[in-house]
Structures are given as C-alpha cells and as structure tokens.
Coordinates of C-alpha atoms and ligand atoms in Angstrom, one line a residue:
M582 CA 0.0 0.0 0.0
S583 CA 1.2 3.5 -0.6
R584 CA 1.2 6.4 1.9
G585 CA -0.5 8.9 -0.4
N586 CA -3.6 6.8 -0.6
L587 CA -4.4 6.5 3.1
D588 CA -5.9 9.7 4.6
P589 CA -4.9 10.5 8.2
E590 CA -8.4 9.7 9.5
T591 CA -8.4 6.2 8.0
E592 CA -4.8 5.6 9.1
K593 CA -5.8 6.5 12.7
A594 CA -8.8 4.2 12.5
Y595 CA -6.6 1.3 11.5
H596 CA -4.2 2.0 14.4
N597 CA -7.1 2.2 16.8
R598 CA -8.6 -1.0 15.7
L599 CA -5.3 -2.8 15.8
E600 CA -4.8 -1.6 19.4
E601 CA -8.2 -2.8 20.3
A602 CA -7.4 -6.3 18.9
L603 CA -4.0 -6.3 20.7
K604 CA -5.6 -5.4 24.0
A605 CA -8.3 -8.0 23.7
G606 CA -5.7 -10.7 23.2
Y607 CA -3.5 -9.2 26.0
D608 CA -6.4 -9.4 28.5
I609 CA -6.7 -13.1 27.9
L610 CA -2.9 -13.7 28.2
A611 CA -2.5 -11.5 31.3
T612 CA -5.0 -13.5 33.2
G613 CA -3.3 -16.8 32.3
G614 CA -5.4 -17.7 29.3
S615 CA -4.1 -19.7 26.4
S616 CA -2.4 -18.3 23.3
I617 CA -5.0 -19.9 21.1
D618 CA -7.8 -18.1 22.9
A619 CA -5.9 -14.9 22.6
V620 CA -5.5 -15.4 18.9
V621 CA -9.2 -16.1 18.4
K622 CA -10.2 -13.0 20.4
A623 CA -7.8 -10.6 18.6
I624 CA -9.0 -11.9 15.3
N625 CA -12.7 -11.5 16.3
I626 CA -12.2 -7.8 16.7
M627 CA -10.8 -7.5 13.2
E628 CA -13.4 -9.8 11.6
D629 CA -16.1 -7.6 13.1
E630 CA -14.5 -4.5 11.7
P631 CA -15.4 -3.8 8.1
M632 CA -12.1 -2.1 7.2
F633 CA -10.4 -5.5 7.2
N634 CA -10.8 -8.2 4.6
A635 CA -12.1 -10.8 7.0
G636 CA -15.6 -11.5 8.4
R637 CA -17.7 -8.3 7.8
G638 CA -16.0 -6.4 5.0
G639 CA -14.6 -9.4 3.2
V640 CA -14.0 -9.0 -0.5
F641 CA -16.4 -10.3 -3.2
T642 CA -16.0 -13.2 -5.5
N643 CA -16.6 -12.7 -9.2
D644 CA -20.2 -13.7 -8.8
G645 CA -20.8 -11.3 -5.9
R646 CA -20.5 -13.5 -2.9
V647 CA -18.3 -13.1 0.2
E648 CA -16.5 -16.5 0.7
L649 CA -14.4 -16.6 3.8
D650 CA -11.4 -18.8 4.7
S651 CA -9.8 -19.2 8.2
S652 CA -7.5 -21.4 10.2
I653 CA -5.8 -21.7 13.6
M654 CA -3.1 -23.9 15.0
D655 CA -1.9 -24.7 18.5
G656 CA 1.9 -24.9 18.8
K657 CA 1.8 -27.2 21.8
T658 CA -0.4 -30.0 20.6
L659 CA -0.1 -29.3 16.8
K660 CA -3.9 -29.4 16.7
A661 CA -5.2 -27.4 13.9
G662 CA -8.6 -26.3 12.5
A663 CA -9.8 -24.6 9.3
V664 CA -12.8 -23.6 7.4
A665 CA -12.9 -22.7 3.7
G666 CA -15.3 -20.9 1.4
V667 CA -17.9 -20.2 4.1
T668 CA -20.6 -17.6 3.6
T669 CA -22.8 -17.5 6.7
I670 CA -20.5 -17.9 9.7
K671 CA -20.1 -14.5 11.4
N672 CA -16.6 -15.3 12.8
P673 CA -14.8 -17.9 10.7
I674 CA -11.9 -18.1 13.2
N675 CA -14.4 -19.4 15.8
A676 CA -15.5 -22.1 13.4
A677 CA -11.8 -23.0 12.7
H678 CA -11.3 -23.2 16.5
A679 CA -14.4 -25.4 16.9
V680 CA -13.0 -27.8 14.3
I681 CA -10.2 -28.4 16.8
T682 CA -12.3 -28.7 19.9
K683 CA -15.5 -30.3 18.5
S684 CA -14.5 -32.4 15.5
R685 CA -11.9 -35.0 14.6
H686 CA -11.0 -33.2 11.4
V687 CA -8.8 -30.4 10.4
M688 CA -10.5 -28.7 7.5
L689 CA -14.1 -28.3 6.7
A690 CA -15.4 -26.5 3.6
G691 CA -18.5 -24.7 2.3
V692 CA -22.0 -25.9 3.3
G693 CA -20.6 -28.7 5.5
A694 CA -18.5 -26.2 7.5
E695 CA -21.6 -24.0 7.9
T696 CA -23.7 -26.9 9.1
F697 CA -21.0 -27.8 11.5
A698 CA -20.7 -24.2 12.8
A699 CA -24.5 -24.0 13.3
A700 CA -24.5 -27.3 15.1
Q701 CA -21.9 -25.9 17.5
G702 CA -24.0 -22.9 18.3
L703 CA -21.8 -20.4 16.5
E704 CA -23.4 -17.2 15.3
I705 CA -24.8 -17.6 11.8
V706 CA -25.7 -14.6 9.7
D707 CA -27.3 -13.8 6.4
P708 CA -24.6 -13.4 3.7
S709 CA -25.7 -9.8 3.3
Y710 CA -24.1 -9.1 6.7
F711 CA -20.6 -9.3 5.2
R712 CA -21.3 -6.8 2.3
T713 CA -19.8 -3.3 2.3
D714 CA -19.9 -0.7 -0.4
L715 CA -16.1 -0.4 -0.6
R716 CA -15.7 -4.1 -1.4
W717 CA -18.5 -3.9 -3.9
Q718 CA -16.8 -1.0 -5.7
Q719 CA -13.6 -3.1 -5.8
L720 CA -15.5 -5.9 -7.4
L721 CA -17.0 -3.7 -10.0
R722 CA -13.6 -2.3 -10.8
A723 CA -12.1 -5.8 -11.1
R724 CA -15.0 -7.0 -13.3
E725 CA -14.5 -4.0 -15.5
R726 CA -10.9 -5.0 -16.0
D727 CA -12.0 -8.5 -16.9
A728 CA -14.3 -7.1 -19.6
I729 CA -11.5 -5.0 -21.0
E730 CA -9.1 -7.9 -21.1
L731 CA -11.4 -10.7 -22.0
D732 CA -10.7 -10.5 -25.7
H733 CA -7.0 -11.1 -25.4
D734 CA -6.3 -12.9 -22.2
G735 CA -6.9 -16.3 -20.8
P736 CA -5.9 -18.4 -17.9
S737 CA -2.1 -18.6 -17.4
G738 CA -1.0 -21.4 -15.2
M739 CA -2.7 -21.8 -11.9
L740 CA -3.4 -18.2 -11.4
D741 CA -5.9 -16.5 -13.6
H742 CA -4.0 -13.8 -15.6
R743 CA -6.7 -11.3 -14.8
F744 CA -5.8 -11.5 -11.1
M745 CA -2.3 -10.4 -12.0
E746 CA -3.7 -7.4 -14.0
D747 CA -5.8 -6.4 -10.9
L748 CA -2.6 -6.5 -8.8
K749 CA -1.0 -3.8 -11.0
D750 CA -4.0 -1.5 -10.5
P751 CA -3.1 1.0 -7.6
F752 CA -6.7 1.2 -6.5
M753 CA -6.9 -2.5 -6.2
N754 CA -3.6 -2.8 -4.4
D755 CA -4.4 -0.2 -1.8
V756 CA -7.7 -1.6 -0.8
K757 CA -7.7 -5.3 -1.6
Y758 CA -5.7 -6.6 1.3
G759 CA -6.7 -6.7 4.9
T760 CA -6.5 -10.4 5.6
V761 CA -6.1 -10.6 9.4
G762 CA -3.9 -12.8 11.5
A763 CA -2.5 -13.1 15.0
V764 CA 0.3 -15.0 16.7
A765 CA 0.7 -15.2 20.5
L766 CA 2.7 -16.7 23.3
D767 CA 1.0 -17.4 26.7
K768 CA 2.3 -17.7 30.2
H769 CA 2.5 -21.5 29.9
G770 CA 5.1 -21.1 27.1
N771 CA 2.8 -22.1 24.3
I772 CA 2.5 -20.4 21.0
A773 CA -0.4 -20.3 18.5
A774 CA -1.2 -18.7 15.1
G775 CA -4.5 -17.9 13.3
T776 CA -5.5 -16.3 10.0
S777 CA -8.9 -15.1 8.6
T778 CA -9.7 -13.6 5.2
G779 CA -12.1 -13.0 2.4
G780 CA -9.4 -13.9 0.0
L781 CA -8.8 -12.1 -3.3
T782 CA -11.4 -9.8 -4.9
N783 CA -12.9 -11.3 -8.0
K784 CA -11.8 -14.8 -7.2
R785 CA -13.8 -17.5 -8.9
Y786 CA -14.6 -21.2 -9.2
G787 CA -14.6 -21.8 -5.5
R788 CA -11.0 -20.6 -5.2
I789 CA -9.4 -21.2 -1.8
G790 CA -6.3 -19.3 -0.7
D791 CA -3.5 -20.0 1.7
A792 CA -5.3 -18.7 4.8
P793 CA -7.1 -21.9 5.7
I794 CA -4.3 -24.2 4.6
I795 CA -2.1 -25.3 7.5
G796 CA 1.5 -24.9 6.5
A797 CA 0.7 -22.2 3.9
G798 CA -1.0 -19.3 5.6
T799 CA -0.8 -20.6 9.2
Y800 CA 1.6 -22.8 11.2
A801 CA 2.5 -23.1 14.8
N802 CA 4.9 -25.5 16.6
N803 CA 6.4 -24.8 20.0
E804 CA 9.7 -26.2 18.8
A805 CA 10.2 -23.1 16.6
V806 CA 7.6 -20.6 15.7
A807 CA 4.0 -19.5 15.1
V808 CA 3.4 -17.8 11.8
S809 CA 0.4 -16.1 10.1
A810 CA 0.7 -14.9 6.5
T811 CA -1.0 -12.5 4.1
G812 CA -0.4 -12.0 0.4
I813 CA -1.1 -13.7 -2.9
G814 CA -2.2 -17.0 -1.5
E815 CA -1.3 -19.0 -4.5
M816 CA 2.4 -18.4 -4.0
F817 CA 2.2 -19.0 -0.3
I818 CA 0.6 -22.4 -1.0
R819 CA 3.2 -23.2 -3.6
T820 CA 6.1 -22.4 -1.2
A821 CA 4.4 -23.9 1.8
A822 CA 5.3 -20.6 3.3
A823 CA 4.4 -20.8 6.9
F824 CA 5.7 -24.4 7.2
Q825 CA 8.8 -23.3 5.3
I826 CA 9.6 -20.7 7.9
Y827 CA 9.1 -23.2 10.7
A828 CA 11.3 -25.8 8.9
R829 CA 14.1 -23.4 8.1
M830 CA 14.3 -22.6 11.9
R831 CA 13.8 -26.0 13.2
F832 CA 15.8 -28.1 10.8
G833 CA 18.0 -25.5 9.2
G834 CA 18.9 -23.6 12.3
E835 CA 18.0 -20.3 10.7
T836 CA 17.1 -17.3 12.9
M837 CA 13.5 -16.2 12.7
T838 CA 14.4 -13.1 10.7
N839 CA 16.5 -15.1 8.2
A840 CA 13.9 -17.8 7.8
I841 CA 11.2 -15.2 7.0
Q842 CA 13.5 -13.3 4.6
N843 CA 14.5 -16.5 2.8
T844 CA 11.0 -17.7 2.5
L845 CA 9.8 -14.3 1.2
N846 CA 12.6 -14.4 -1.3
E847 CA 11.2 -17.7 -2.6
I848 CA 7.8 -16.2 -2.8
M849 CA 9.1 -13.2 -4.8
A850 CA 11.0 -15.5 -7.1
I851 CA 7.7 -16.8 -8.3
D852 CA 6.2 -13.3 -8.6
G853 CA 4.4 -13.4 -5.3
Y854 CA 4.3 -10.9 -2.5
G855 CA 2.9 -10.4 0.9
G856 CA 4.1 -10.6 4.5
V857 CA 4.1 -12.6 7.7
I858 CA 4.0 -12.1 11.4
A859 CA 5.8 -14.6 13.7
I860 CA 6.6 -15.3 17.3
D861 CA 8.7 -17.9 19.1
K862 CA 8.3 -19.5 22.5
N863 CA 10.8 -17.1 24.0
G864 CA 8.7 -14.2 23.0
N865 CA 10.9 -13.0 20.1
Y866 CA 8.6 -11.7 17.4
T867 CA 9.0 -10.2 14.0
A868 CA 7.0 -9.0 11.0
G869 CA 8.3 -9.3 7.4
V870 CA 7.0 -8.0 4.2
T871 CA 8.2 -8.1 0.6
P872 CA 9.7 -4.8 -0.5
G873 CA 7.2 -2.2 -1.6
S874 CA 4.4 -3.7 0.5
G875 CA 3.0 -2.4 3.6
M876 CA 1.2 -4.3 6.3
Y877 CA -1.0 -3.2 9.2
R878 CA 0.6 -4.7 12.2
G879 CA 1.1 -4.4 16.0
V880 CA 2.5 -5.9 19.1
I881 CA 1.7 -6.0 22.8
G882 CA 4.0 -7.3 25.4
P883 CA 4.0 -7.8 29.2
D884 CA 3.7 -4.1 29.8
G885 CA 0.3 -4.1 28.2
K886 CA 1.1 -1.2 25.9
P887 CA 0.1 -1.8 22.2
R888 CA 2.4 -0.6 19.5
T889 CA 1.3 -0.5 15.9
A890 CA 2.7 0.3 12.4
I891 CA 1.4 0.4 8.9
F892 CA 4.1 1.1 6.3
A893 CA 7.1 -1.1 5.5
D894 CA 9.6 1.5 6.7
E895 CA 8.0 2.0 10.1
T896 CA 9.4 0.1 13.1
F897 CA 7.5 -0.4 16.3
Ligands
LIG1708 N1 -3.7 -14.6 1.4 C1 -5.0 -14.3 1.1 C2 -5.5 -15.1 0.0 O1 -4.8 -15.4 -1.0 C3 -5.2 -12.9 0.7 C4 -4.6 -11.8 1.6 O2 -3.7 -12.1 2.3 O3 -5.1 -10.7 1.5 O4 -6.6 -15.6 0.0

C-alpha cells in the first residue's frame, strides 16, 4: 500500500482497531489464558471491523459473494482447524477453532462447514451481513478489468492472468488486502497462530487461498515458531510458506528473521508478494513484508502497551 492513498483519519482508525485487537488478546494472556484463545479474540475484533478483509467487509468473488477462509493452530499439541469458502459464519476463526475442539477433522469447507458451525451454536448470519460498499466497488472495478481484457487474455497457469492485472492497479492494491492474523505466546510457554480472510477480490470457481491451509497461511509449533501470512495466496501455497519458515528454523537452524526473509525471497522468485507475522516460544517476534508492500501490524508485550505500524519502513 502507498502512503499517499491513506488519509490520516483512516490511518488513525486502523491504528485504533489494531490496538483494540491487541488489548483484547492481551487481556486473555494477562489472566493466564491460552495463546490460542488470545488469537481467536484478537481476530474476532478484526473480523467484526469492516475495514479489514475478514468477516464483515470481506472481499467479493466474481459472482458477488463473500466467501471466507480461516485457520488456527496450537503450537503445543499441533492441533489445527480450518474452514474454507464459508458464507454464513459470522466469525470464521471461531469455526476453525471449533473444528479443533469439537471435531476429529482439520479442515471443513462450504456448506458442510456452515452446518457444523451452526450445530456448535456459533453465530450464523445472512450473507448480506458481510457486504460493504467499498468491497462492492472493488469488485465492479475488477470486473471492468475483466471485460477490457477478455478478448486477449486467458488463464495462465494456476493463477488467472486477470488477477495479475488487478494486482497492478493501484486502487486494487491499496484496498484489496486486509487479511487478518494473530500470533501469541502465553504464560505457559505455548504459541499459537491464526488467520482469517475473504481472500482475493474477483476470485472465482470456489478458489481457496492460503489462509485456511495449515502450512501455507498458518503454522505453529512450540519447537520453533508460530506464523500467520498475508499476500497472494497461490504463491504462499506453492512455497508452503508458513511451514517453510518453521522448517528453516527447526531443521535448518536459521534465525526467525532469516527464515522469514529467505521464504519471502522464494515467494518473490515466483512473482508473489505479501508478509508474515511470527513469534517464538521465547517471545521473540517479527513481521516481514516483501519490498514495496505495507502491512498493518502491531505488538503488545507484558507491559500491556500496544504498538502499531502500517508502512514497511515503520518500526515499532
Ligand atoms: N492470502 C489471502 C489469499 O490469498 C489474501 C490476503 O492475504 O489478502 O486468500
């Protein structure tokens, strides 16, 4: 994202909401709660906030639906849960968590996931709950581009060529992201990671991104690191990004910073971009983004004071 396209009021609103999410997670951790519960709580705040591309305010598919993906992983037990392509679950991260606690599975998709969530008593909403005007405008913009390019383009490889064209459009770039994620370490020494998203604007054919895929968008293992990712999901899946960061640290002996940088390099080598947040069991944390990208991010430690940043060159 570029500085010029974010007005001070919106910038402030992002900082405020991030602080709220950090404090909500902190409250759980400060009272001895688990990292996984803190991750769920922090993500809930962002799912409920339309300015992020998760829960309410998720982006639209080509046929005008909001299809949400989410996953969560517990670094102590390696238990993981995910839901993909859901359209009626108010907080997909809660459903992903319920997959861990209430099912014997790891990933549930579509109608089945929605039936499961309803059976667990999770809040179910009409799909219209997720709609926002900004996201609708984005879809119209993306569809317009499709129309312009229809006569001379076509699918190229796994990723529809038209997605790549969207990515070059500054309007799309500045507003399309907003996938949310959280990583946490609790007093018991356990780490956890979670991710929730609407995916990519104008996605089609039931496209599922990296966010609900354990090892791509989310991974946590107490032995090394908890990771949550955002970016062009296809490249994060192809590089097994979150798992790759873990594996570089665990088996390759790389530092967290190097593991993230080397993984982002692999993503860039296949024309992907995005970023990750990560924490280890000693409380070391870092956020990494590919050059030119920005990422709304924040951290809260034992002092309970949230610190947030947006642009790539900001430290916090
Ligand atoms: N990674 C998400 C996806 O590809 C999108 C994002 O991070 O904004 O679905």
